[in-house]
Coordinates of C-alpha atoms in Angstrom, one line a residue:
M933 CA 5.8 15.7 22.5
L934 CA 5.9 14.6 26.1
M935 CA 2.8 12.5 25.3
V936 CA 4.7 10.7 22.5
G937 CA 7.6 10.0 24.8
L938 CA 5.3 8.6 27.5
L939 CA 3.7 6.4 24.8
A940 CA 7.2 5.2 23.7
I941 CA 7.6 4.0 27.2
A942 CA 4.2 2.4 27.0
T943 CA 5.4 0.2 24.1
N944 CA 6.9 -2.1 26.8
P945 CA 4.0 -4.3 28.2
D946 CA 5.5 -3.9 31.7
Y947 CA 5.0 -0.1 31.6
N948 CA 2.0 0.0 29.3
A949 CA -0.7 1.0 31.8
A950 CA 1.4 3.7 33.5
G951 CA 2.6 5.2 30.2
M952 CA -1.0 5.3 28.8
I953 CA -2.4 6.9 32.0
L954 CA 0.2 9.5 32.1
A955 CA -0.1 10.2 28.4
V956 CA -3.9 10.7 28.8
L957 CA -3.3 13.1 31.7
V958 CA -0.8 15.1 29.5
L959 CA -3.4 15.2 26.7
I960 CA -6.0 16.6 29.1
G961 CA -3.5 19.2 30.2
A962 CA -2.6 20.0 26.6
L963 CA -6.3 20.4 25.7
G964 CA -6.7 22.6 28.7
G965 CA -3.8 24.7 27.6
L966 CA -5.2 24.9 24.1
V967 CA -8.5 26.2 25.6
V968 CA -6.6 28.8 27.6
V969 CA -4.7 30.0 24.4
R970 CA -7.9 30.1 22.4
A971 CA -11.0 30.0 24.6
S972 CA -13.4 30.4 21.7
G973 CA -13.7 29.2 18.2
W974 CA -12.9 26.1 16.2
V975 CA -9.6 25.1 17.8
L976 CA -10.8 22.6 20.5
W977 CA -12.3 19.9 18.2
P978 CA -9.3 19.5 15.9
G979 CA -7.2 19.5 19.1
V980 CA -9.3 16.6 20.5
L981 CA -9.1 14.7 17.2
L982 CA -5.3 15.1 16.9
G983 CA -4.9 14.2 20.6
I984 CA -6.8 11.0 20.1
L985 CA -4.6 10.2 17.1
L986 CA -1.5 10.9 19.2
I987 CA -2.8 8.5 21.9
V988 CA -3.8 5.7 19.6
T989 CA -1.0 5.6 17.0
P990 CA 2.5 5.6 18.8
V991 CA 2.4 2.4 20.8
N992 CA 1.7 -0.1 18.0
S993 CA 3.8 1.8 15.4
L994 CA 6.8 2.0 17.7
R995 CA 6.5 -1.6 18.7
A996 CA 6.4 -2.5 14.9
E997 CA 9.5 -0.4 14.3
L998 CA 11.4 -2.0 17.1
I999 CA 10.5 -5.5 15.9
D1000 CA 11.3 -4.5 12.2
H1001 CA 14.7 -3.1 13.1
R1002 CA 16.0 -5.4 15.8
G1003 CA 13.7 -8.4 16.0
T1004 CA 15.3 -11.9 15.8
A1005 CA 13.6 -15.1 15.0
A1006 CA 13.2 -17.5 17.9
D1007 CA 11.4 -20.9 18.2
V1008 CA 8.9 -20.9 21.0
V1009 CA 6.6 -23.5 22.4
I1010 CA 2.9 -22.6 23.0
T1011 CA 2.2 -23.4 26.7
S1012 CA -1.4 -22.2 27.0
A1013 CA -4.2 -20.7 24.8
H1014 CA -6.8 -18.3 26.0
R1015 CA -9.9 -17.5 24.0
Q1016 CA -11.3 -14.0 24.2
K1017 CA -14.5 -12.7 22.6
D1018 CA -15.1 -9.0 22.0
R1019 CA -18.5 -7.2 22.0
S1020 CA -19.1 -7.9 18.3
G1021 CA -18.7 -11.6 18.9
R1022 CA -15.3 -11.9 17.2
V1023 CA -13.0 -14.5 18.8
S1024 CA -9.3 -13.9 19.3
W1025 CA -6.6 -16.1 21.0
T1026 CA -3.7 -15.2 23.2
C1027 CA -1.1 -17.8 23.8
G1028 CA 1.4 -18.3 26.6
I1029 CA 4.8 -19.0 25.2
R1030 CA 8.3 -20.1 26.3
R1031 CA 11.5 -20.3 24.3
A1032 CA 12.2 -23.8 22.9
D1033 CA 15.9 -23.4 23.7
G1034 CA 15.2 -22.6 27.4
L1035 CA 16.5 -19.0 27.3
P1036 CA 14.4 -16.5 29.2
L1037 CA 11.6 -14.7 27.4
P1038 CA 10.7 -11.3 28.9
H1039 CA 7.1 -11.3 27.7
G1040 CA 5.5 -14.7 27.7
S1041 CA 2.4 -14.0 25.7
Y1042 CA 1.7 -13.9 22.0
D1043 CA -1.4 -13.2 19.9
G1044 CA -0.3 -13.5 16.3
S1045 CA -0.5 -16.2 13.7
G1046 CA 0.0 -19.7 15.0
C1047 CA -2.0 -19.0 18.1
S1048 CA -5.5 -20.1 17.0
S1049 CA -7.0 -22.6 19.4
A1050 CA -6.4 -24.7 22.5
A1051 CA -5.3 -27.5 20.1
S1052 CA -2.1 -25.5 19.4
V1053 CA -0.8 -26.0 22.9
G1054 CA 2.5 -27.9 22.7
T1055 CA 3.3 -26.9 19.1
T1056 CA 6.5 -25.0 18.2
I1057 CA 6.3 -21.8 16.2
T1058 CA 8.7 -19.1 15.2
V1059 CA 8.2 -15.6 16.3
L1060 CA 10.2 -12.3 16.2
V1061 CA 11.7 -11.5 19.6
D1062 CA 13.2 -8.2 20.7
P1063 CA 16.7 -9.1 22.1
E1064 CA 16.4 -6.2 24.6
G1065 CA 13.0 -7.4 25.8
W1066 CA 11.3 -4.0 25.2
A1067 CA 8.7 -5.1 22.6
P1068 CA 6.5 -8.1 22.9
P1069 CA 6.9 -11.0 20.5
A1070 CA 5.5 -10.6 17.0
A1071 CA 4.6 -12.8 14.0
T1072 CA 7.3 -13.6 11.5
D1073 CA 4.9 -13.2 8.5
G1074 CA 6.3 -9.7 7.8
E1075 CA 3.1 -7.9 8.4
T1076 CA 3.7 -5.9 11.6
P1077 CA 0.7 -3.6 12.2
F1078 CA 1.3 0.1 11.8
G1079 CA 4.8 -0.3 10.3
G1080 CA 4.8 3.1 8.8
G1081 CA 3.0 4.7 11.7
V1082 CA 6.1 6.5 12.9
Y1083 CA 5.6 8.9 10.0
V1084 CA 1.9 9.3 11.0
V1085 CA 3.0 10.1 14.6
G1086 CA 5.4 12.7 13.3
G1087 CA 2.9 14.2 10.9
V1088 CA 0.2 14.4 13.6
G1089 CA 2.7 16.0 16.0
V1090 CA 3.5 18.7 13.4
L1091 CA -0.2 19.3 12.9
W1092 CA -0.7 19.7 16.7
A1093 CA 2.2 22.2 16.8
L1094 CA 0.7 24.2 13.9
L1095 CA -2.7 24.1 15.5
V1096 CA -1.4 25.5 18.8
L1097 CA 0.8 28.1 17.0
G1098 CA -2.0 29.2 14.8
A1099 CA -4.4 29.6 17.7
A1100 CA -1.9 31.5 19.8
R1101 CA -1.0 33.8 16.9
R1102 CA -4.6 34.5 16.2
T1103 CA -5.3 35.2 19.9
L1104 CA -2.3 37.6 20.1
R1105 CA -3.3 39.4 16.9
E1106 CA -6.8 39.9 18.3
H1107 CA -5.6 41.2 21.7
G1108 CA -3.2 43.5 19.9
R1109 CA -6.1 45.3 18.1
T1110 CA -8.1 46.1 21.2

């Protein structure tokens, strides 16, 4: 669960890289420990799959929960628009934003609805802002990605614990017979 805690820290864009790197190192250590507990058999591949799910799911789901529970609507002005193209050719936009009322905004970038082209520069949109500044701004359309993902994180954590306990128990049983 150390990995989930590090990924909770990674929900803040200021600590995202450090949290992700440390979480991956913890995953590598956990998989190494799993191999030590059960050096042979089926246990490594489910451990890898569950570990990848534990790396991918928490950041977006915890950000969505933060915005859902304590996000407040704020009017922001789009100051810049940057086009990005992924490997498949799909275009996405990231916009630089500032609050319309002049109050500071901890994270000045936004990639939700309303940020669609360079023509949107200068327009005012409404976004959800975390008053504590931990989560980045999100769209107000009510569709935060991975909103129920906290339950998935908990479920995957329980499956990881059962996997490790099952492997350790089987190893101890086999060593007890010899």
